[in-house]
Short mmCIF file of C-alpha atoms in Angstrom, two decimals:
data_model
loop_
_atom_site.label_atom_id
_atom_site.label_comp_id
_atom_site.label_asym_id
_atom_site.label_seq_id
_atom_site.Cartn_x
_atom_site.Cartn_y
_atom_site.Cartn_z
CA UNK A 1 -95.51 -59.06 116.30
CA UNK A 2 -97.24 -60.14 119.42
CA UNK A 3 -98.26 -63.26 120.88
CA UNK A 4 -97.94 -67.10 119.59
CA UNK A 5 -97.95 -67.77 115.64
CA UNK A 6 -98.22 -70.95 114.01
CA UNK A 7 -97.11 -71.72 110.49
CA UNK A 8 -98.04 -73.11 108.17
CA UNK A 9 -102.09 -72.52 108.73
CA UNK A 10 -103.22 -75.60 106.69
CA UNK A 11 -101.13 -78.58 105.62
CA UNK A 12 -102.23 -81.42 103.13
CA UNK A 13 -100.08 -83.94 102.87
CA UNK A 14 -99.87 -87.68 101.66
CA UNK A 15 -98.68 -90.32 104.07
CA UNK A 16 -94.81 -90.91 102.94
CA UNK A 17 -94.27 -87.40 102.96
CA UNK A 18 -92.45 -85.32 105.89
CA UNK A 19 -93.43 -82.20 107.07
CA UNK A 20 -92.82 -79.19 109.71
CA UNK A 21 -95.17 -77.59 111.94
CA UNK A 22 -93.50 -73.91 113.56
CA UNK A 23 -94.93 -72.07 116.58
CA UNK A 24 -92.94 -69.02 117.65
CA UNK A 25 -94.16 -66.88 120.94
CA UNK A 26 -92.93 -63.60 121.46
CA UNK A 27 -94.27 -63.35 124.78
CA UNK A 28 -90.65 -63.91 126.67
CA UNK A 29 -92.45 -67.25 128.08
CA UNK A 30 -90.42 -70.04 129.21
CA UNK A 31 -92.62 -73.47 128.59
CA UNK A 32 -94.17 -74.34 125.49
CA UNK A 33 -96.74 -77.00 124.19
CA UNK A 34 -98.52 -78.59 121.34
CA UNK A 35 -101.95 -79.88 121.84
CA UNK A 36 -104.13 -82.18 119.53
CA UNK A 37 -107.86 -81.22 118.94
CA UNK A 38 -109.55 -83.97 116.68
CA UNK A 39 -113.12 -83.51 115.42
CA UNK A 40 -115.55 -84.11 118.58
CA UNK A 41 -112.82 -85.34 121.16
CA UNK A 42 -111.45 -82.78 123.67
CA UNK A 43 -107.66 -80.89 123.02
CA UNK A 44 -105.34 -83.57 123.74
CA UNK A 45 -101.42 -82.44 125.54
CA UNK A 46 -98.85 -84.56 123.27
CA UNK A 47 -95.53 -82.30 124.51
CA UNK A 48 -94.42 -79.97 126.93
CA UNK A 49 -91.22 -78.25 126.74
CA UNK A 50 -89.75 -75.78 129.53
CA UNK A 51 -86.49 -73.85 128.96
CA UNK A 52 -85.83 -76.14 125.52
CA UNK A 53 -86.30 -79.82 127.62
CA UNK A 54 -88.75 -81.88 126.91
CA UNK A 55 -90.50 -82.54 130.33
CA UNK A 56 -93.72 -84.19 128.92
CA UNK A 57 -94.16 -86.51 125.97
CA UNK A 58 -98.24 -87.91 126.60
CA UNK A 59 -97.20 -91.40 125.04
CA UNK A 60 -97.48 -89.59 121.41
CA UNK A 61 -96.64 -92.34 118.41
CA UNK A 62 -92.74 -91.71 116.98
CA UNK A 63 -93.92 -90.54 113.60
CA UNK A 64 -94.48 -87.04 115.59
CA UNK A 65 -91.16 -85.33 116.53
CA UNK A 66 -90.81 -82.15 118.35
CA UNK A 67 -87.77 -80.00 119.00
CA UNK A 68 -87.17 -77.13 120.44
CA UNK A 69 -84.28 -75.17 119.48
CA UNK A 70 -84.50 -71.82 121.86
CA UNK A 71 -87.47 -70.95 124.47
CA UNK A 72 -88.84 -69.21 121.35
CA UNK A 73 -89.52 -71.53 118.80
CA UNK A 74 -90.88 -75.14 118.68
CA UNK A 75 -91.41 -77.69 115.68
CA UNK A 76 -93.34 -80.75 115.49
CA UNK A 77 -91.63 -82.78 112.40
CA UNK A 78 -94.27 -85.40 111.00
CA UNK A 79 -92.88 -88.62 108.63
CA UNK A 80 -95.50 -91.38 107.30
CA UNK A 81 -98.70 -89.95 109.34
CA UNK A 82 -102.07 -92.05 109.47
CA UNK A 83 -105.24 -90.41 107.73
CA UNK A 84 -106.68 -90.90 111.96
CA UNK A 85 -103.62 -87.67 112.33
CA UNK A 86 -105.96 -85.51 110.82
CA UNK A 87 -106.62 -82.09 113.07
CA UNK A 88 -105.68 -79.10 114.06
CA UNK A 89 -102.72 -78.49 115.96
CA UNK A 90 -102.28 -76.47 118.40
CA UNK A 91 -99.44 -75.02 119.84
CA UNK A 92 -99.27 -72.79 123.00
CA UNK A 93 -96.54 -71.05 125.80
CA UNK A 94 -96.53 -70.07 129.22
CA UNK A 95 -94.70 -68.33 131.46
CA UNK A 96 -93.56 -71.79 133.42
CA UNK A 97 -94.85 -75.10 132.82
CA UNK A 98 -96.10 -75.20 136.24
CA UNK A 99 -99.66 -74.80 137.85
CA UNK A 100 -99.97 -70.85 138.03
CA UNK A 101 -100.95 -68.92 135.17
CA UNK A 102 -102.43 -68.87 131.38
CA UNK A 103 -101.39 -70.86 128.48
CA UNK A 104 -101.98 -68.53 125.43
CA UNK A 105 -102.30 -70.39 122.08
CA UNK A 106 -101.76 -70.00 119.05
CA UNK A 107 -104.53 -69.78 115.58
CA UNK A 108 -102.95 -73.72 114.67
CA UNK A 109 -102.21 -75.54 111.71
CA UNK A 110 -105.24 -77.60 109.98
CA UNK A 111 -103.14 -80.86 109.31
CA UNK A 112 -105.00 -82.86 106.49
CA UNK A 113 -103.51 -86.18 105.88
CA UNK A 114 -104.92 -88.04 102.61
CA UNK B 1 -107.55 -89.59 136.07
CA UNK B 2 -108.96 -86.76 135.61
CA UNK B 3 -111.76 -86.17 133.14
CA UNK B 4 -114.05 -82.90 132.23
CA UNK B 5 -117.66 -82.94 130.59
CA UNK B 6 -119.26 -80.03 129.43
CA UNK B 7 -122.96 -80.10 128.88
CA UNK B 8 -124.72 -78.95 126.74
CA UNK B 9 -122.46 -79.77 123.60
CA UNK B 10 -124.68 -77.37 121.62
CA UNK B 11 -126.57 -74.54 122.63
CA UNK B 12 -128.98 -72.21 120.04
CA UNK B 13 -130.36 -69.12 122.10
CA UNK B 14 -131.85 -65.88 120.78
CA UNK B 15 -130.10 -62.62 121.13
CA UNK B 16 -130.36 -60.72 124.13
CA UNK B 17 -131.13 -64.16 126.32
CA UNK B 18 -128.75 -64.62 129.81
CA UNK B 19 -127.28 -67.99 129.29
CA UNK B 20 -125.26 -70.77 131.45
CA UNK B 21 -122.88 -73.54 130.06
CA UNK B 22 -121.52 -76.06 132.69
CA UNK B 23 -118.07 -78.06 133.30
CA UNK B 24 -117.73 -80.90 135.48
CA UNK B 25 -114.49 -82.85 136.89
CA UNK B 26 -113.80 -85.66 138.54
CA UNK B 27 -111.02 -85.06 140.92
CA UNK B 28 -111.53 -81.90 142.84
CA UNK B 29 -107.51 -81.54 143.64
CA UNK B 30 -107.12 -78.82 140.56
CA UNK B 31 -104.93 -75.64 141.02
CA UNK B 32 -107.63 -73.42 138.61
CA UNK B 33 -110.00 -73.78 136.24
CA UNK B 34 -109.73 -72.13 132.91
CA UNK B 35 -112.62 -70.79 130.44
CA UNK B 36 -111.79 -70.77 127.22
CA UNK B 37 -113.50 -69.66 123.51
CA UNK B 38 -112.37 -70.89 120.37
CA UNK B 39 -113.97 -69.47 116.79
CA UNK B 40 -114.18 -72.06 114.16
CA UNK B 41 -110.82 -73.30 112.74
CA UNK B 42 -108.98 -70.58 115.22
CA UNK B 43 -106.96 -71.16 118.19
CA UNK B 44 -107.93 -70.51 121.84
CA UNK B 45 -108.62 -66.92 123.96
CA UNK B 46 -108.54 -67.06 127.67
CA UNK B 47 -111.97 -66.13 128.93
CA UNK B 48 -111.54 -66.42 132.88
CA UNK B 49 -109.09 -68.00 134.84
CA UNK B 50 -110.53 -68.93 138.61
CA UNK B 51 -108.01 -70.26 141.00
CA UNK B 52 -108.82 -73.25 143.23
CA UNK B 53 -109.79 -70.79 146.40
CA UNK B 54 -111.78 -68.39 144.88
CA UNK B 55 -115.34 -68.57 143.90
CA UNK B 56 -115.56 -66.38 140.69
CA UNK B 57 -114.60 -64.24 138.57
CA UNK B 58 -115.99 -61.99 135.81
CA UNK B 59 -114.96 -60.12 133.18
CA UNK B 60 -117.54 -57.69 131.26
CA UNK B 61 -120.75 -59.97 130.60
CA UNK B 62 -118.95 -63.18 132.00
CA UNK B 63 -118.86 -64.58 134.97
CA UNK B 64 -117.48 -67.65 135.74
CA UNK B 65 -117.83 -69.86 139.17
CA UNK B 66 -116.32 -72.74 140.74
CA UNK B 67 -117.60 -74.85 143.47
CA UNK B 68 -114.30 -77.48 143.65
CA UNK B 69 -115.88 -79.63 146.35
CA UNK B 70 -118.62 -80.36 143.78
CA UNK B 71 -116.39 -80.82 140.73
CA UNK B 72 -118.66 -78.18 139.02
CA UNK B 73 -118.09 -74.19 137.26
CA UNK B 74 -120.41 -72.92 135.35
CA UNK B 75 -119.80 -69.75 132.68
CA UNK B 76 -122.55 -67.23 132.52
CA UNK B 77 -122.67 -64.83 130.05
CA UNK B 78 -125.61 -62.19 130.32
CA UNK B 79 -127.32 -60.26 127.37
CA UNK B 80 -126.08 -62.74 124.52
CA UNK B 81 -125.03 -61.20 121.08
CA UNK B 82 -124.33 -62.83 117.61
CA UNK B 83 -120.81 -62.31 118.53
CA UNK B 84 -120.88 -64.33 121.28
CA UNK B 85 -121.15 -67.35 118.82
CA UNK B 86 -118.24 -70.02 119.54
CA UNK B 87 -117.08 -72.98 121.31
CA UNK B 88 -116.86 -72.36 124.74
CA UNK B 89 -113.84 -75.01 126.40
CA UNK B 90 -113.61 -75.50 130.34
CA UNK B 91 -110.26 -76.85 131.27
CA UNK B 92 -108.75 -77.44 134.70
CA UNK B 93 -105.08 -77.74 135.62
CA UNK B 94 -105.14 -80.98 137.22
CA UNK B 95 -103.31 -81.65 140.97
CA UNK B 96 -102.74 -84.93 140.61
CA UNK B 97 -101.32 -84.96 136.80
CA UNK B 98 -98.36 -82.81 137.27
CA UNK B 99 -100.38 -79.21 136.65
CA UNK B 100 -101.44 -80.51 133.31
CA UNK B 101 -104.59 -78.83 131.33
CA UNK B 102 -107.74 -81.28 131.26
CA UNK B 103 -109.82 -79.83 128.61
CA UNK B 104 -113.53 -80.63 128.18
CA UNK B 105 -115.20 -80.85 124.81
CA UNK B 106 -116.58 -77.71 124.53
CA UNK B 107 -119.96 -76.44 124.33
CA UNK B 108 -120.62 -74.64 120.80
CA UNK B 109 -122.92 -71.38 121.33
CA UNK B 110 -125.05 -70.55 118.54
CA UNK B 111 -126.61 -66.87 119.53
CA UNK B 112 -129.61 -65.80 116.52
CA UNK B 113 -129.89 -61.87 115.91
#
C-alpha cells in the first residue's frame, strides 16, 4: 500500500463520546500534519509533527489530542467535541517539515458531531 | 499574516473552453506556491508546485504562474473536460510563518459535456 491513509473515513459521534482519528504514510516521510477544512473556510494547520515531536500546535482547543507514536503513524484523539468540530480532517506527510517540497494528503475522515 | 483569496469561488464553463482561476497573497516572502485539486469529500492531489524564483510550470493541460512581486498565480488549464470538475486550492508556504501552508478557499470548477 502506497501513499497516506486515513481511517476511519466517516465518524458520527455524540459529544461525551471519545474517539480516534489514524493516518499512516508509507512514503518513508519524516513530518506529518493534520489540517481542518470546515464547510466554506479554507484548510486550517492544527499540528505538525517532525521525527515524532510536536513542533506546531496552531492554538487548537484541548479536546483535540494528537500523538505520534513512530514517523509512520499519527492519531488525533477527540473527548467532548462541539457540533462547530464538524469537518473533514485531513491528515498529510512530508519529507521534512520545512519549506522545500510537497505535502501529500490523505482521502480524510468526515467527522460528524451531533 | 499571511492570507490567500481565490476568485472566482465557482466557475461553470462548457467543455472544450481554456479557462483561468486566480490566487492572491498578501506577503510576497513565500518559498512556493502550491496548486492543488480536491474531488468532493476526497483529500488533496498536488497539481503544480512553483518555487518562489521561477515563473511557471506546467504539467499536461496545466500551467500554472507566479508573479511574487504582485502577490498573484494564476492556474490555466486549456481544453476543459467533465473530468476536470473539482475544487481547485492555491496554497503558498509562507516565509514569514515558519514554512507553513496558507491555503485559499478554493475555486470549485464545474466543466458541462
Amino acid at each position: 500500500e502506497t501513499g497516506v491513509t486515513q481511517t476511519p473515513r466517516h465518524l458520527v459521534m455524540g459529544m461525551t463520546n471519545k474517539k480516534s482519528l489514524k493516518c499512516e504514510q508509507h512514503l518513508g516521510h519524516n513530518a506529518m500534519y493534520w489540517y481542518k477544512q470546515s464547510a466554506k473556510k479554507p484548510l486550517e494547520l492544527m499540528f505538525v509533527y517532525s521525527l515524532e515531536e510536536r513542533v506546531e500546535n496552531n492554538s487548537v482547543p484541548s479536546r483535540f489530542s494528537p500523538e505520534c507514536p513512530n514517523s509512520s503513524h499519527l492519531f488525533l484523539h477527540l473527548h467532548t467535541l462541539q457540533p462547530e468540530d464538524s469537518a473533514l480532517y485531513l491528515c498529510a506527510s512530508s519529507q521534512d517539515p520545512g519549506a522545500g517540497g510537497t505535502q501529500y494528503f490523505g482521502p480524510g475522515t468526515r467527522l460528524t458531531v451531533l | 499574516k499571511q492570507e490567500v483569496t481565490q476568485i472566482p469561488a465557482a466557475l461553470s464553463v462548457p467543455e472544450g473552453e481554456n479557462l483561468v482561476l486566480n490566487c492572491s497573497f498578501t506577503d510576497s516572502a513565500i518559498y512556493n506556491l502550491q496548486w492543488f485539486r480536491q474531488d468532493p469529500g476526497k483529500g488533496l492531489t498536488s497539481l503544480l508546485l512553483i518555487q518562489s524564483s521561477q515563473r511557471e510550470q506546467t504539467s499536461g493541460r496545466l500551467n500554472a504562474s507566479l508573479d511574487k512581486s504582485s502577490g498573484r498565480s494564476t492556474l490555466y488549464i486549456a481544453a476543459s473536460q467533465p473530468g476536470d470538475s473539482a475544487t481547485y486550492l492555491c496554497a503558498v508556504r509562507s516565509g514569514n510563518q515558519g514554512g507553513k501552508l496558507i491555503f485559499g478557499q478554493g475555486t470549485e470548477l464545474s466543466v458541462k459535456p
